[in-house]
Tab-separated table of C-alpha atoms in Angstrom:
chain	number	residue	atom	x	y	z
A	1325	MET	CA	-25.649	45.843	5.687
A	1326	LYS	CA	-22.333	47.040	4.231
A	1327	GLN	CA	-20.685	46.685	7.683
A	1328	PHE	CA	-22.137	43.185	8.135
A	1329	LEU	CA	-20.840	42.066	4.785
A	1330	LEU	CA	-17.443	43.511	5.536
A	1331	PHE	CA	-17.392	41.627	8.908
A	1332	ILE	CA	-18.285	38.398	7.114
A	1333	GLY	CA	-15.527	39.107	4.619
A	1334	LYS	CA	-13.016	39.616	7.429
A	1335	ILE	CA	-14.011	36.332	9.077
A	1336	LEU	CA	-13.681	34.422	5.775
A	1337	LEU	CA	-10.302	36.019	5.148
A	1338	VAL	CA	-9.094	35.080	8.596
A	1339	LEU	CA	-10.370	31.477	8.102
A	1340	LEU	CA	-8.557	31.374	4.785
A	1341	LEU	CA	-5.285	32.604	6.217
A	1342	VAL	CA	-5.543	30.081	9.151
A	1343	ALA	CA	-6.247	27.247	6.734
A	1344	LEU	CA	-3.323	28.208	4.475
A	1345	THR	CA	-1.044	28.504	7.592
A	1346	LEU	CA	-2.095	25.116	8.980
A	1347	ASP	CA	-1.791	23.485	5.506
A	1348	PHE	CA	1.810	24.856	5.228
A	1349	ILE	CA	2.799	23.643	8.736
A	1350	TYR	CA	1.262	20.166	8.326
A	1351	THR	CA	2.709	19.664	4.840
A	1352	ASN	CA	6.182	20.623	5.945
A	1353	VAL	CA	6.165	18.389	8.993
A	1354	PHE	CA	5.041	15.370	6.947
A	1355	ALA	CA	7.607	16.222	4.224
A	1356	GLN	CA	10.430	15.679	6.725
A	1357	SER	CA	9.357	12.192	7.880
A	1358	LYS	CA	10.575	8.874	6.439
A	1359	THR	CA	9.835	6.368	9.194
A	1360	ARG	CA	6.199	6.379	10.306
A	1361	ASN	CA	4.687	4.677	7.286
A	1362	LYS	CA	5.500	3.116	3.972
A	1363	VAL	CA	4.049	5.803	1.877
A	1364	GLU	CA	6.102	8.673	3.307
A	1365	ASN	CA	9.221	6.278	3.412
A	1366	VAL	CA	8.926	6.051	-0.487
A	1367	ILE	CA	7.912	9.562	-1.172
A	1368	ASN	CA	10.813	11.000	0.855
A	1369	SER	CA	13.388	8.453	-0.244
A	1370	GLU	CA	16.570	8.745	-2.322
A	1371	ALA	CA	17.335	6.160	-5.060
A	1372	GLN	CA	17.327	2.570	-3.707
A	1373	ASN	CA	18.528	-0.803	-5.010
A	1374	TYR	CA	16.569	-3.930	-4.345
A	1375	ASP	CA	16.573	-7.499	-5.508
A	1376	VAL	CA	13.017	-8.006	-4.361
A	1377	ILE	CA	10.119	-5.633	-3.567
A	1378	ILE	CA	6.894	-6.995	-2.224
A	1379	LEU	CA	3.674	-5.181	-3.134
A	1380	GLY	CA	-0.018	-5.779	-2.286
A	1381	THR	CA	-2.407	-5.667	0.696
A	1382	SER	CA	-2.199	-7.102	4.221
A	1383	ARG	CA	-2.132	-10.424	2.477
A	1384	ALA	CA	1.268	-9.352	1.164
A	1385	ASN	CA	2.319	-7.448	4.347
A	1386	ASN	CA	1.617	-10.451	6.548
A	1387	HIS	CA	2.628	-13.239	4.145
A	1388	PHE	CA	6.107	-12.518	2.788
A	1389	VAL	CA	8.886	-12.762	5.273
A	1390	SER	CA	11.669	-10.385	4.113
A	1391	GLU	CA	14.183	-11.958	6.409
A	1392	LEU	CA	13.970	-15.269	4.530
A	1393	PHE	CA	14.724	-13.576	1.259
A	1394	ALA	CA	17.718	-11.724	2.813
A	1395	LYS	CA	19.073	-15.062	4.149
A	1396	LYS	CA	19.258	-16.118	0.453
A	1397	GLY	CA	21.277	-13.104	-0.444
A	1398	LEU	CA	18.391	-10.927	-1.735
A	1399	LYS	CA	17.973	-7.403	-0.601
A	1400	THR	CA	14.249	-7.264	0.062
A	1401	PHE	CA	11.684	-5.010	1.430
A	1402	ASN	CA	7.976	-5.673	1.975
A	1403	TYR	CA	5.879	-2.674	0.898
A	1404	GLY	CA	2.535	-4.439	1.275
A	1405	MET	CA	0.049	-2.147	2.998
A	1406	SER	CA	-2.981	-3.281	4.997
A	1407	GLY	CA	-6.187	-2.189	3.376
A	1408	ALA	CA	-4.475	-1.078	0.138
A	1409	HIS	CA	-6.160	-1.560	-3.282
A	1410	LEU	CA	-4.258	-1.868	-6.455
A	1411	PHE	CA	-5.123	1.793	-6.950
A	1412	GLU	CA	-2.644	2.750	-4.308
A	1413	THR	CA	-0.231	-0.094	-5.053
A	1414	SER	CA	0.170	1.185	-8.643
A	1415	LEU	CA	0.906	4.761	-7.383
A	1416	LEU	CA	3.518	3.511	-4.885
A	1417	LEU	CA	5.368	1.755	-7.634
A	1418	LYS	CA	5.193	4.888	-9.864
A	1419	LEU	CA	6.772	6.900	-7.032
A	1420	MET	CA	9.521	4.209	-6.605
A	1421	VAL	CA	10.445	4.430	-10.263
A	1422	ALA	CA	10.279	8.199	-10.374
A	1423	ARG	CA	12.831	8.372	-7.536
A	1424	GLY	CA	15.268	6.304	-9.459
A	1425	TRP	CA	14.851	2.954	-7.647
A	1426	ASN	CA	16.662	-0.009	-9.236
A	1427	ILE	CA	14.374	-3.032	-8.648
A	1428	LYS	CA	15.166	-6.481	-10.014
A	1429	ASN	CA	11.996	-8.365	-9.074
A	1430	ILE	CA	8.613	-7.345	-7.771
A	1431	ILE	CA	6.407	-9.986	-6.164
A	1432	ILE	CA	2.887	-8.640	-6.126
A	1433	GLU	CA	-0.096	-10.258	-4.336
A	1434	THR	CA	-2.887	-10.319	-6.989
A	1435	ASP	CA	-5.992	-12.126	-5.760
A	1436	LEU	CA	-8.875	-10.589	-3.816
A	1437	ASN	CA	-7.581	-7.088	-4.713
A	1438	LEU	CA	-8.305	-7.678	-8.401
A	1439	SER	CA	-12.026	-7.392	-7.753
A	1440	ASN	CA	-12.180	-3.596	-7.485
A	1441	GLU	CA	-10.560	-0.452	-9.040
A	1442	LYS	CA	-11.563	1.833	-6.264
A	1443	ARG	CA	-9.189	3.681	-3.792
A	1444	ASP	CA	-8.917	2.644	-0.231
A	1445	ASP	CA	-9.482	5.844	1.882
A	1446	GLY	CA	-7.321	4.568	4.775
A	1447	THR	CA	-4.255	4.114	2.489
A	1448	PHE	CA	-5.279	6.933	0.120
A	1449	GLY	CA	-5.188	9.413	3.038
A	1450	ARG	CA	-1.483	8.873	3.616
A	1451	PHE	CA	-0.624	10.394	0.187
A	1452	MET	CA	-2.643	13.654	1.059
A	1453	PRO	CA	0.320	15.634	2.489
A	1454	PHE	CA	2.179	15.201	-0.806
A	1455	MET	CA	-0.544	16.145	-3.373
A	1456	HIS	CA	1.004	19.569	-4.268
A	1457	GLN	CA	4.658	18.319	-4.239
A	1458	SER	CA	4.233	15.426	-6.649
A	1459	LYS	CA	2.779	15.624	-10.188
A	1460	ILE	CA	2.675	11.802	-10.172
A	1461	ILE	CA	0.269	11.810	-7.161
A	1462	THR	CA	-1.802	14.683	-8.727
A	1463	GLU	CA	-2.089	12.832	-12.025
A	1464	HIS	CA	-3.040	9.555	-10.341
A	1465	PHE	CA	-5.815	11.243	-8.304
A	1466	LYS	CA	-7.128	13.758	-10.753
A	1467	ASN	CA	-10.096	11.660	-11.917
A	1468	GLU	CA	-11.410	11.129	-8.401
A	1469	SER	CA	-14.874	12.779	-7.721
A	1470	ASP	CA	-13.431	14.849	-4.863
A	1471	PHE	CA	-10.133	15.881	-6.484
A	1472	THR	CA	-10.920	19.573	-6.812
A	1473	GLU	CA	-11.734	20.210	-3.152
A	1474	LEU	CA	-8.937	18.070	-1.960
A	1475	TYR	CA	-6.383	19.687	-4.264
A	1476	TYR	CA	-7.550	23.426	-4.201
A	1477	VAL	CA	-9.077	23.945	-0.816
A	1478	PRO	CA	-6.385	24.616	1.746
A	1479	PHE	CA	-6.270	22.069	4.643
A	1480	TYR	CA	-9.381	20.370	3.524
A	1481	ARG	CA	-7.569	17.237	2.847
A	1482	TYR	CA	-6.175	17.010	6.386
A	1483	ILE	CA	-9.742	17.436	7.813
A	1484	GLN	CA	-11.174	14.951	5.354
A	1485	PHE	CA	-8.550	12.327	6.187
A	1486	ASP	CA	-8.163	13.189	9.841
A	1487	SER	CA	-7.706	9.548	10.979
A	1488	LYS	CA	-4.521	9.232	8.888
A	1489	VAL	CA	-3.045	12.711	8.496
A	1490	GLY	CA	-4.997	14.739	11.078
A	1491	PHE	CA	-3.712	16.339	14.360
A	1492	ARG	CA	-2.883	13.006	16.031
A	1493	ALA	CA	-0.624	11.887	13.133
A	1494	PHE	CA	0.856	15.458	12.857
A	1495	TYR	CA	1.696	15.440	16.480
A	1496	LYS	CA	3.389	12.094	16.383
A	1497	THR	CA	5.314	12.898	13.222
A	1498	LEU	CA	6.493	16.231	14.702
A	1499	HIS	CA	7.773	14.452	17.659
A	1500	GLN	CA	9.200	11.623	15.585
A	1501	GLU	CA	7.368	8.900	17.619
A	1502	PRO	CA	8.522	5.538	16.226
A	1503	THR	CA	6.271	2.891	14.723
A	1504	ASN	CA	6.793	-0.710	13.883
A	1505	THR	CA	5.668	-0.334	10.283
A	1506	LEU	CA	9.102	-0.497	8.837
A	1507	ASP	CA	10.467	-3.211	11.209
A	1508	HIS	CA	11.371	-6.608	9.798
A	1509	GLN	CA	11.949	-5.024	6.396
A	1510	GLY	CA	8.378	-4.250	6.154
A	1511	TYR	CA	6.969	-7.621	7.057
A	1512	TYR	CA	4.446	-7.639	9.739
A	1513	PRO	CA	4.094	-10.992	11.603
A	1514	LEU	CA	0.833	-12.124	12.977
A	1515	GLY	CA	0.377	-14.554	15.955
A	1516	PHE	CA	-1.841	-17.518	16.289
A	1517	ASN	CA	-5.370	-16.541	17.386
A	1518	PRO	CA	-7.383	-19.444	18.813
A	1519	LYS	CA	-10.579	-17.409	18.676
A	1520	ALA	CA	-10.155	-16.327	15.024
A	1521	ASN	CA	-13.135	-16.888	12.650
A	1522	MET	CA	-11.847	-19.448	10.241
A	1523	LYS	CA	-14.656	-19.048	7.729
A	1524	ASN	CA	-14.939	-16.658	4.819
A	1525	ASN	CA	-17.293	-16.239	1.863
A	1526	ILE	CA	-15.826	-14.661	-1.279
A	1527	ALA	CA	-18.552	-15.934	-3.609
A	1528	SER	CA	-19.696	-12.464	-4.429
A	1529	LEU	CA	-16.255	-11.267	-5.681
A	1530	VAL	CA	-15.503	-11.146	-9.387
A	1531	PRO	CA	-11.965	-10.464	-10.594
A	1532	LEU	CA	-11.640	-7.637	-13.169
A	1533	ARG	CA	-9.181	-7.029	-15.934
A	1534	ASN	CA	-7.926	-4.568	-13.465
A	1535	ARG	CA	-6.799	-1.083	-14.766
A	1536	TYR	CA	-4.244	-0.643	-12.049
A	1537	PHE	CA	-2.767	-4.090	-12.412
A	1538	GLU	CA	-2.447	-3.375	-16.101
A	1539	GLU	CA	-0.509	-0.153	-15.174
A	1540	ILE	CA	1.816	-2.130	-12.897
A	1541	LYS	CA	2.561	-4.562	-15.669
A	1542	GLN	CA	3.241	-1.709	-18.062
A	1543	ILE	CA	5.586	0.065	-15.533
A	1544	CYS	CA	7.530	-3.182	-14.923
A	1545	LYS	CA	7.909	-3.875	-18.628
A	1546	SER	CA	9.117	-0.308	-19.381
A	1547	ASN	CA	11.645	-0.395	-16.494
A	1548	ASN	CA	12.966	-3.973	-16.987
A	1549	ILE	CA	11.513	-5.160	-13.791
A	1550	ASN	CA	10.741	-8.882	-13.438
A	1551	LEU	CA	7.065	-8.967	-12.252
A	1552	ILE	CA	5.865	-12.022	-10.354
A	1553	ALA	CA	2.187	-12.033	-9.654
A	1554	VAL	CA	0.924	-14.588	-7.213
A	1555	THR	CA	-2.175	-15.464	-5.229
A	1556	THR	CA	-1.792	-16.069	-1.479
A	1557	PRO	CA	-3.186	-18.731	0.859
A	1558	MET	CA	-6.714	-18.913	2.346
A	1559	CYS	CA	-7.924	-21.040	5.231
A	1560	SER	CA	-9.665	-24.294	4.529
A	1561	ASN	CA	-13.253	-23.256	5.047
A	1562	VAL	CA	-13.861	-20.666	2.356
A	1563	LYS	CA	-16.997	-20.392	0.166
A	1564	GLY	CA	-16.450	-19.225	-3.362
A	1565	MET	CA	-12.920	-20.577	-3.962
A	1566	ASP	CA	-13.753	-20.796	-7.634
A	1567	TYR	CA	-12.928	-17.117	-7.638
A	1568	PHE	CA	-9.268	-18.130	-7.918
A	1569	GLN	CA	-10.131	-20.231	-11.129
A	1570	LYS	CA	-11.596	-16.955	-12.519
A	1571	VAL	CA	-8.380	-15.173	-11.738
A	1572	ASN	CA	-6.350	-17.868	-13.505
A	1573	LYS	CA	-8.638	-17.584	-16.641
A	1574	LEU	CA	-8.405	-13.807	-16.708
A	1575	TYR	CA	-4.605	-13.649	-15.889
A	1576	PRO	CA	-2.939	-17.043	-16.725
A	1577	GLU	CA	0.410	-15.561	-15.638
A	1578	ILE	CA	-0.645	-15.153	-12.037
A	1579	LYS	CA	0.883	-18.090	-10.073
A	1580	ALA	CA	-1.639	-19.977	-7.875
A	1581	TYR	CA	-0.659	-20.302	-4.194
A	1582	GLU	CA	-4.104	-20.085	-2.523
A	1583	HIS	CA	-3.832	-23.743	-1.505
A	1584	VAL	CA	-0.148	-24.041	-0.822
A	1585	VAL	CA	-0.521	-23.797	3.011
A	1586	GLN	CA	-2.883	-26.336	4.554
A	1587	GLY	CA	-4.122	-26.372	8.145
A	1588	ASP	CA	-5.789	-23.635	10.087
A	1589	ASP	CA	-3.016	-23.712	12.773
A	1590	TYR	CA	-0.939	-21.822	10.130
A	1591	PHE	CA	-3.497	-18.964	10.024
A	1592	SER	CA	-4.202	-16.003	12.221
A	1593	SER	CA	-7.517	-15.433	10.491
A	1594	CYS	CA	-9.143	-16.982	7.407
A	1595	GLY	CA	-7.321	-14.651	4.974
A	1596	HIS	CA	-4.089	-14.044	6.856
A	1597	LEU	CA	-1.242	-16.488	7.692
A	1598	ASN	CA	0.386	-16.298	11.157
A	1599	ASP	CA	4.241	-16.091	11.343
A	1600	LYS	CA	4.651	-19.862	11.185
A	1601	GLY	CA	2.404	-20.055	8.053
A	1602	ALA	CA	4.067	-16.982	6.414
A	1603	ARG	CA	7.565	-18.626	6.786
A	1604	LEU	CA	6.282	-21.802	5.296
A	1605	PHE	CA	4.764	-19.924	2.413
A	1606	THR	CA	7.800	-17.643	1.802
A	1607	THR	CA	10.147	-20.599	1.787
A	1608	LYS	CA	7.930	-22.218	-0.882
A	1609	ILE	CA	7.860	-19.021	-2.916
A	1610	ILE	CA	11.630	-18.649	-2.849
A	1611	GLU	CA	12.183	-22.308	-3.914
A	1612	ASP	CA	9.646	-22.162	-6.706
A	1613	LEU	CA	10.718	-18.908	-8.258
A	1614	GLY	CA	14.371	-19.706	-8.250
A	1615	LEU	CA	15.375	-16.527	-6.418
A	1616	ASP	CA	17.920	-18.114	-4.283
A	1617	THR	CA	21.187	-16.239	-5.177
A	1618	ASN	CA	23.346	-18.059	-2.824
A	1619	GLU	CA	22.544	-21.415	-4.415
A	1620	LYS	CA	23.183	-19.945	-7.803
A	1621	LYS	CA	26.676	-18.840	-6.806
A	1622	GLN	CA	27.624	-22.451	-5.626
């Protein structure tokens, strides 16, 4: 019996050493990368200066054309992330500020994402390699139900979020395979999809006085950042559009743009503009918000 227990102990020790080794290797590889996704781009960045930063979900990523801001003399980057919730958006902003970024304006998409305070595992997983290197990340995640195992069990987080930071991502990061995530200053253009479903039902959604939006507002106030919160367009055939009236009642400062682009030919799907629609929308945003520095100089 003693020999059996000794054998089991040796196996467990070997497994622990393997897990620690793999954790160390994976973490160090991801720590050297800046170009495969927006999370690591911020985490591994030096201090930056921006006139405009875009934050939000895919409805920010696909809707705000950074190039059009740049043409107006505004250094801009779109840090909208597909699938992200305000949970991750708030954390990304915390990391920007901690790294000494000087940001004049933040435009944040605040519409459907106000309806929950949960994390999005797809986006959440991209922060996993940096849990032990960043107190900000640790603090932001510490109240999650699985924090203990993610933080203390070596290599567990890479297994748990294999689709985002597993072997495939590790291999591509190690070999510095390029992605298009940071192209077009972070804006991701969509094409016209003739087979897209131009119907949606958001009647079940209820906007919250969202904890993470409140965090974002406080961060901007404390760092003299002009925060511009907006809703973004939806296609014409949506049930439950009174959701946006509830948003306005809860947060009167959020500027309403859900109806500003009309016509399904401007949409790639019911909740996402195509490139033509995004350019129309962005032009309207720049005009309405008075962010045109070139015109101010004239």
